[in-house]
Coordinates of C-alpha atoms and ligand atoms in Angstrom, one line a residue:
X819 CA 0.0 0.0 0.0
X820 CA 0.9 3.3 -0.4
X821 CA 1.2 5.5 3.3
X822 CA 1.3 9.0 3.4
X823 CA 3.6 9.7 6.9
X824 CA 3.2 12.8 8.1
X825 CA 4.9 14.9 11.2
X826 CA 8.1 12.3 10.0
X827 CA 11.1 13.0 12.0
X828 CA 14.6 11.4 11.4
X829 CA 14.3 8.6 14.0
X830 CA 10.4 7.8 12.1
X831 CA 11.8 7.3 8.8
X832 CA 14.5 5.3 10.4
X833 CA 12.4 2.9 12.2
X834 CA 9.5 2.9 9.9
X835 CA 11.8 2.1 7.1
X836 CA 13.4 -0.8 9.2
X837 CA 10.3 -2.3 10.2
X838 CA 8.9 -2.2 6.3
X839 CA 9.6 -5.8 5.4
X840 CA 5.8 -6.0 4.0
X841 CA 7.5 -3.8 1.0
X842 CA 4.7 -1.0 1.6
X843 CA 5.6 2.7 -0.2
X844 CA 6.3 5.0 2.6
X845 CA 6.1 8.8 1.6
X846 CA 7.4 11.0 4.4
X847 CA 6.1 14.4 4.8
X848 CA 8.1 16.4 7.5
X849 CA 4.6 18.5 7.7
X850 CA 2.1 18.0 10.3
X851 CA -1.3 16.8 8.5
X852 CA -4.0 19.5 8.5
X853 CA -6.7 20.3 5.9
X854 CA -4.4 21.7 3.6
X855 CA -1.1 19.6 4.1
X856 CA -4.1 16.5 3.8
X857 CA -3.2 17.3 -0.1
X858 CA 0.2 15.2 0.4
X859 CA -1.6 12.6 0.7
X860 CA -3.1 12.6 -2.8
X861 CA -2.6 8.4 -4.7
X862 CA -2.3 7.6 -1.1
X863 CA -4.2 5.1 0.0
X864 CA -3.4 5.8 3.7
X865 CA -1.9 8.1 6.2
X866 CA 0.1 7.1 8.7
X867 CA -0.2 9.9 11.4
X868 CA 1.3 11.2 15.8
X869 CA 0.0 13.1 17.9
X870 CA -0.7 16.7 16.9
X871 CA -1.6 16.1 13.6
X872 CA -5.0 17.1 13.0
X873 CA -7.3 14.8 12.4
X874 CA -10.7 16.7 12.6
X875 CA -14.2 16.9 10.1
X876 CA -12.5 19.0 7.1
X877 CA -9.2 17.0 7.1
X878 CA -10.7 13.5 7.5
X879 CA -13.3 14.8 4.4
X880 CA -10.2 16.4 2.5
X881 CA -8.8 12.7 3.1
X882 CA -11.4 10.9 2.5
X883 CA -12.5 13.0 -1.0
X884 CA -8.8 11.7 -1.9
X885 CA -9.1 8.5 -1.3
X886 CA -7.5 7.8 1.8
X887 CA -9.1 4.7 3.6
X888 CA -7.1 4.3 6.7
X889 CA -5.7 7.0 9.2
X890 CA -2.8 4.7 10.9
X891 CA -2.0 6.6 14.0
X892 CA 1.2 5.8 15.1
X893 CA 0.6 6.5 19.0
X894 CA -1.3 5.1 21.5
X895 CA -4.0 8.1 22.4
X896 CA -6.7 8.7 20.0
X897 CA -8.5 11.9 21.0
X898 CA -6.9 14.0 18.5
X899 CA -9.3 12.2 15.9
X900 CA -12.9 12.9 14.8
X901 CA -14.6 9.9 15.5
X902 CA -18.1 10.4 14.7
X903 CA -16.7 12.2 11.3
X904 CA -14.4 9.1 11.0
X905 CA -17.0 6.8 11.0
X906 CA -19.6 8.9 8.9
X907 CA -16.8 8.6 6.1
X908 CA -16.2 4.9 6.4
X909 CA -12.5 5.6 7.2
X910 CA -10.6 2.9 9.1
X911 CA -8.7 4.1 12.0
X912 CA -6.3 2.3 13.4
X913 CA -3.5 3.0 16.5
X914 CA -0.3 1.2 18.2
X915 CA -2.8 0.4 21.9
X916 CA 0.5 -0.5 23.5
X917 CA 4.2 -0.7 22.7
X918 CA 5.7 0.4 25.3
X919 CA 4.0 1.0 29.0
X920 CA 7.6 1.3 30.7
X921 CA 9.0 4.0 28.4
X922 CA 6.3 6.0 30.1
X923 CA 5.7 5.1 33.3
X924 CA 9.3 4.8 33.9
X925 CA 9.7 8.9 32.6
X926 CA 7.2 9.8 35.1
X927 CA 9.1 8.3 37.9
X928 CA 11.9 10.2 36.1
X929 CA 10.2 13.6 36.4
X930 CA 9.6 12.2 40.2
X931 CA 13.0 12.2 41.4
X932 CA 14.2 15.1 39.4
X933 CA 11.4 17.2 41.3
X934 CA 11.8 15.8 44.8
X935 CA 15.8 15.8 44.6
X936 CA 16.2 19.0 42.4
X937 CA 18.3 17.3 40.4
X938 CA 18.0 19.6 37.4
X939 CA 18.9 22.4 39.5
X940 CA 22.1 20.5 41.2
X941 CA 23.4 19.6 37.5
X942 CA 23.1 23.2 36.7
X943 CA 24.6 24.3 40.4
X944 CA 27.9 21.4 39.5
X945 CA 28.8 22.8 36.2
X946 CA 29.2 26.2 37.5
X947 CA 31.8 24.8 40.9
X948 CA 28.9 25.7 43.2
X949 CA 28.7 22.8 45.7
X950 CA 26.6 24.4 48.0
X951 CA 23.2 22.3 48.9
X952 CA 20.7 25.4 50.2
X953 CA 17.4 25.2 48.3
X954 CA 18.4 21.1 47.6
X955 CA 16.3 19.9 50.5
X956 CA 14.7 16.5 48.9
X957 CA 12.4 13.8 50.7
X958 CA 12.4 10.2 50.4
X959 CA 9.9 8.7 47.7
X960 CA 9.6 5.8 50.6
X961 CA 6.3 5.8 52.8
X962 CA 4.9 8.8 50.7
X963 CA 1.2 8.3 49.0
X964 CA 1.2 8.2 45.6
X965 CA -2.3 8.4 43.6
X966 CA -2.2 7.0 40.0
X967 CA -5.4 8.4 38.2
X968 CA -6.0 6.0 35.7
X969 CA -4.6 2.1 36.4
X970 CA -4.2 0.8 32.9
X971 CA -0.9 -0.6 30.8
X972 CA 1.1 2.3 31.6
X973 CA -0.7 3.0 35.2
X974 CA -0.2 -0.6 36.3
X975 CA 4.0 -0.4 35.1
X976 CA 3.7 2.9 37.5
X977 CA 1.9 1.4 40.6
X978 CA 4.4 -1.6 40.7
X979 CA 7.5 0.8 40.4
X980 CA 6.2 3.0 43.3
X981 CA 5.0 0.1 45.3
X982 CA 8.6 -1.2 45.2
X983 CA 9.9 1.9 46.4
X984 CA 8.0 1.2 49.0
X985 CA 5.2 3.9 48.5
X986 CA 2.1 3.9 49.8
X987 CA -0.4 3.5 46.7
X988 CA -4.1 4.6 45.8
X989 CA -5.9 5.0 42.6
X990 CA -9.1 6.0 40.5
X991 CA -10.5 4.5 37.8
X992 CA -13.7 3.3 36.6
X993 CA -12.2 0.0 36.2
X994 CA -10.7 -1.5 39.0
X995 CA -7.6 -3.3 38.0
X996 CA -7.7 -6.7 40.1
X997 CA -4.1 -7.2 40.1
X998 CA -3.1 -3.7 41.3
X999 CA -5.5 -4.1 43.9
X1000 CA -4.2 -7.8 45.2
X1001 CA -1.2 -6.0 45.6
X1002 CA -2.5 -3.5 48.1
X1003 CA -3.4 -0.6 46.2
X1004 CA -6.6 1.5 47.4
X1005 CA -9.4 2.6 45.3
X1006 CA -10.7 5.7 45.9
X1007 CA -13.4 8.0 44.9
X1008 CA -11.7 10.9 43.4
X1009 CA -12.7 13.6 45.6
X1010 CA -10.9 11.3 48.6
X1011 CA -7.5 10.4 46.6
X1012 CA -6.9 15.0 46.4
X1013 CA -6.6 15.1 50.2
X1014 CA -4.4 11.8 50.7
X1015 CA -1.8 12.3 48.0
X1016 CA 1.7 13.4 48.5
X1017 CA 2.2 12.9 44.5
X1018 CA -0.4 12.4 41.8
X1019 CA -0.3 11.2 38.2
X1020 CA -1.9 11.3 35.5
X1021 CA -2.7 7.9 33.3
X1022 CA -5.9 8.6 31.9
X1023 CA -6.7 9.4 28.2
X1024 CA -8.2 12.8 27.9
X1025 CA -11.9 12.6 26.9
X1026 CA -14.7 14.4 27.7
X1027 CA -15.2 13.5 31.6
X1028 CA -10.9 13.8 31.9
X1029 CA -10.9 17.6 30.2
X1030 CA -9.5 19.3 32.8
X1031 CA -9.6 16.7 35.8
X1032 CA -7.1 19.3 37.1
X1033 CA -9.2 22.4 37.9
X1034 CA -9.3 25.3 41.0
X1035 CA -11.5 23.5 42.8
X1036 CA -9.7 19.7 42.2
X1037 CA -6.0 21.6 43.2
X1038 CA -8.3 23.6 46.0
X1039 CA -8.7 20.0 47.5
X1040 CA -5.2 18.9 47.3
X1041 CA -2.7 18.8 50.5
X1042 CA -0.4 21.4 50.7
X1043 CA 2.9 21.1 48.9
X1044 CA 1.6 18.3 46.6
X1045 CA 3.6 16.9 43.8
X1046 CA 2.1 16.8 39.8
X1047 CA 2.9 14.5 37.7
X1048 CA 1.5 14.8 33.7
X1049 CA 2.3 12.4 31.2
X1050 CA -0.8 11.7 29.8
X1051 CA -2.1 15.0 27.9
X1052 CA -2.0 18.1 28.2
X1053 CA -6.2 18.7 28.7
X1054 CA -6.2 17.3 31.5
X1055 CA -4.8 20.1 33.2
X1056 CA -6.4 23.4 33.3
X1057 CA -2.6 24.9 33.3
X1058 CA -3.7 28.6 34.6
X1059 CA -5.2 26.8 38.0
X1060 CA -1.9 25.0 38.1
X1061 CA -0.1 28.4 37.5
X1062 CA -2.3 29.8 40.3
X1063 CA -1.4 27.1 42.8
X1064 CA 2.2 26.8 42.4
X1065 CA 2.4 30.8 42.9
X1066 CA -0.2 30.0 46.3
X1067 CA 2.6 27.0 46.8
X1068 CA -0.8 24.6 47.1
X1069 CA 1.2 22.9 44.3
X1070 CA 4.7 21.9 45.6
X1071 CA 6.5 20.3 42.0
X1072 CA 4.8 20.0 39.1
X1073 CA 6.3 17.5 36.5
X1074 CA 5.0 17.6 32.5
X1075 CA 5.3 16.0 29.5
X1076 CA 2.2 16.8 28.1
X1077 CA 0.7 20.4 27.5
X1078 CA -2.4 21.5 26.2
X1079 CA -1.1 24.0 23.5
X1080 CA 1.8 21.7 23.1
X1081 CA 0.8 21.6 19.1
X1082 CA 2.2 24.8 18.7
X1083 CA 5.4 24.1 20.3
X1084 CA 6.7 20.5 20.8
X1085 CA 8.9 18.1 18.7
X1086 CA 10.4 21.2 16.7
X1087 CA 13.2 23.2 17.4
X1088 CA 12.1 27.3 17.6
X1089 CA 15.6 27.9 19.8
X1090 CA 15.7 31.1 17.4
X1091 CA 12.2 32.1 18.2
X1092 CA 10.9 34.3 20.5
X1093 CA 8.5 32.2 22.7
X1094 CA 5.0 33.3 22.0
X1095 CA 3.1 31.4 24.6
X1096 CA 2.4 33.7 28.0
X1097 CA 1.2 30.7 29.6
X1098 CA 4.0 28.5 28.8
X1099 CA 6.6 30.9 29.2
X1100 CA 5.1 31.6 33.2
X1101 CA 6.1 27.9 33.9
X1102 CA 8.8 27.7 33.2
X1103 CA 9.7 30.6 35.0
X1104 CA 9.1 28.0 38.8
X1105 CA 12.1 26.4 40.2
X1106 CA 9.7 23.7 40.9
X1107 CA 8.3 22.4 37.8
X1108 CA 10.0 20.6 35.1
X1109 CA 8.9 19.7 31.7
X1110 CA 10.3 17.7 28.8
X1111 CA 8.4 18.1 25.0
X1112 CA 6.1 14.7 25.3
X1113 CA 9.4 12.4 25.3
X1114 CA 8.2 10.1 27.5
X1115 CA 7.5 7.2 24.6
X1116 CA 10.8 8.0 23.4
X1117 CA 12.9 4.8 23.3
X1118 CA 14.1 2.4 21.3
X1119 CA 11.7 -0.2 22.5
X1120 CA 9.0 1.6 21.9
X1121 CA 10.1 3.1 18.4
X1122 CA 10.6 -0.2 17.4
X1123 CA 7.3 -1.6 18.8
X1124 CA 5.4 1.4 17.1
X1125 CA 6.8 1.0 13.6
X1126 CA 6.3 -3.0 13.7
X1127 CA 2.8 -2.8 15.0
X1128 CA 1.8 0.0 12.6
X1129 CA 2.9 -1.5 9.8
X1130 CA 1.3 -4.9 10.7
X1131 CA -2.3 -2.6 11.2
X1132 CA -1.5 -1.5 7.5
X1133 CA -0.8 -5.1 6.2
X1134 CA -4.2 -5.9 8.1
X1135 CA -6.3 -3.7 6.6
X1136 CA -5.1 -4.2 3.3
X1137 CA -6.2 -7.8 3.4
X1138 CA -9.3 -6.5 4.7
X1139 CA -9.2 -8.0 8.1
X1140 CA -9.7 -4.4 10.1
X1141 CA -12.8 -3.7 11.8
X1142 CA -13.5 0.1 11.0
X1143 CA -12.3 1.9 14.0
X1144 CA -11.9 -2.0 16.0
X1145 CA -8.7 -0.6 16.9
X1146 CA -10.0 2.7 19.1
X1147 CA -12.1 0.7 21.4
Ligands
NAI915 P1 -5.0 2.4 28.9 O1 -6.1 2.4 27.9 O2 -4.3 1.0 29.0 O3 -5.4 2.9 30.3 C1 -6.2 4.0 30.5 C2 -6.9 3.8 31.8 O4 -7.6 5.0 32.1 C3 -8.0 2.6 31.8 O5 -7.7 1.8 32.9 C4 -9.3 3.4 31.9 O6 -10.3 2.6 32.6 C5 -8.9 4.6 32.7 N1 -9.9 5.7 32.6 C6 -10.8 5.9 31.6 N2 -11.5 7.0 32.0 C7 -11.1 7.4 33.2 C8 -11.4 8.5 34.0 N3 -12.5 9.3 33.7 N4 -10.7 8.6 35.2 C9 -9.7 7.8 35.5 N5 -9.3 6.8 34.7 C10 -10.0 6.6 33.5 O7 -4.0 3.5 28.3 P2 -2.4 3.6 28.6 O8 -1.6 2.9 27.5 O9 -2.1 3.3 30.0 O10 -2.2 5.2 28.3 C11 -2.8 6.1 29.2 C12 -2.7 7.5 28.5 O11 -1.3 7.9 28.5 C13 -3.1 7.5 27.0 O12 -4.5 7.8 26.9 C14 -2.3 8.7 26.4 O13 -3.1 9.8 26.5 C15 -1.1 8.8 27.4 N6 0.2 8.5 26.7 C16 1.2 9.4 26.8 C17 2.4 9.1 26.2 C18 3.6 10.1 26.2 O14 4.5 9.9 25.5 N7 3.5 11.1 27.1 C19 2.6 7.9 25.4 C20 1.5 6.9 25.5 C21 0.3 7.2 26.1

């Protein structure tokens, strides 16, 4: 089949390329898809697609009035697509559910221990000969609460990390996951896990009843000097409540990966750019909050595990054994 790959960066065309043994034409477009990049895609029978492309009514109809059958997403989140206008155009949509859970989970413990240790501030301090440790004060991981919000593949990989640290763990989801809570971990409504958590992260997807789970009133009910974790997406923070309760210190570290205007910014280099985005900019003004450019599916593993498994949902479909939209369920 022929694929139309959009938003392709170096390491894509590397491990897309790899992972092409089915001998499928693969036309990289650096581009992000939109309704007028969706032109690229023309003699394509598919597009092959990450997470801020757009993928709403006009570009799935500017696809679809092209030809394009299937929209391959090659991440793991799916709320970036049009479903209903998906569906009304008989386009397949199909996504990489899991490749790998411990590239993420294991980043947000990452962004854990870089908050509660201020490491990124002692690498700084280092490289300039200052030794001195005011302003390092950490605490120990061990004993603390932790709430995952959200217990699927990559919450599960995070409970068991934390719960070998020998944290304390509690969760909510709609589903409770029967392993996790063999293990000891403590379902909770949600308005009881704000008042007992020392840290909180976010595992999630962002839909309707997620969009802004992090609000005044949900920070409001958080202990003092709590710890933010956000790998999931960026809607699920309202970031100007977060903004108002680290400067109220309500919010004690705030770790991101995600961001909800992120589109405009991440996975391109604007180091020669004047940063447009007040919001952004204020964060990253807080000793306390760290972010990184939604990195935390980036490794090797999980590059590898993307390519092979989107390729396999291409081979799939083109011998007709895709469900439309069976793989966003
Ligand atoms: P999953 O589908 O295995 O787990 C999601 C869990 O969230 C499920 O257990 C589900 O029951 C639960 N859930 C649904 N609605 C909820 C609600 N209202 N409140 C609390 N929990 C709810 O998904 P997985 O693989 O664990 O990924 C989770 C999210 O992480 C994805 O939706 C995606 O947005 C994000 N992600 C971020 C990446 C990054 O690089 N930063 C990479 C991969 C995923």
């Amino acid at each position: 089949m022929k694929i139309a790959v959009f938003s392709s960066k170096a390491y894509d065309i590397e491990y897309l390329s790899a992972a092409n043994t089915q001998g499928h034409t693969l036309v990289f477009h650096e581009t992000a898809l939109n309704e007028q990049s969706a032109l690229l895609a023309q003699g394509c029978n598919a597009v092959c697609c990450f997470v801020n492309d757009t993928l709403d009514s006009s570009t799935l109809h500017a696809l679809a009035a092209q030809g394009v059958r299937l929209i391959a997403l090659r991440c793991a989140g799916f709320n970036q697509v049009d479903l209903a206008a998906a569906t009304s155009l008989e386009l397949t949509i199909a996504r990489v559910p899991e490749y790998s859970p411990h590239a993420v989970a294991e980043h947000a413990l990452g962004l854990m221990l870089m908050l509660n240790r201020h490491l990124h501030r002692a690498h700084h301090r280092v490289r300039e000969n200052d030794f001195s440790l005011n302003g390092l004060l950490g605490f120990d991981l061990y004993n603390k609460t932790v709430a995952i919000i959200g217990t699927g593949k990559i919450g599960e990989v995070l409970a068991n990390i934390m719960l070998g640290i020998g944290c304390r763990v509690i969760a909510y989801d709609p589903v409770v996951n029967r392993t996790l809570s063999a293990r000891g971990v403590n379902y909770l409504p949600l308005n009881e896990i704000w008042p007992n958590a020392d840290i909180i992260s976010l595992h999630c997807p962002l839909v309707p009843a997620t969009h802004h789970l992090i609000n005044t009133e949900t920070v409001a009910a958080m202990k003092d000097g709590v710890m933010l974790i956000n790998t999931g997406r960026g809607g699920l923070i309202d970031t100007r409540a977060v903004i108002a309760g680290l400067k109220s210190r309500k919010i004690g570290y705030l770790g991101l990966d995600v961001y909800e205007e992120e589109a405009k910014l991440f996975f391109e280099d604007y180091s020669n750019n004047l940063l447009q985005d007040d919001v952004f900019a204020r964060l990253l003004t807080f000793p306390n909050v760290v972010i990184t450019g939604h990195q935390a599916f980036f490794t090797r593993e999980a590059l590898a595990a993307i390519a092979r498994v989107t390729l396999a949902n291409i081979t799939h479909f083109e011998h007709g054994e895709l469900d439309q939209i069976c793989c966003v369920s």
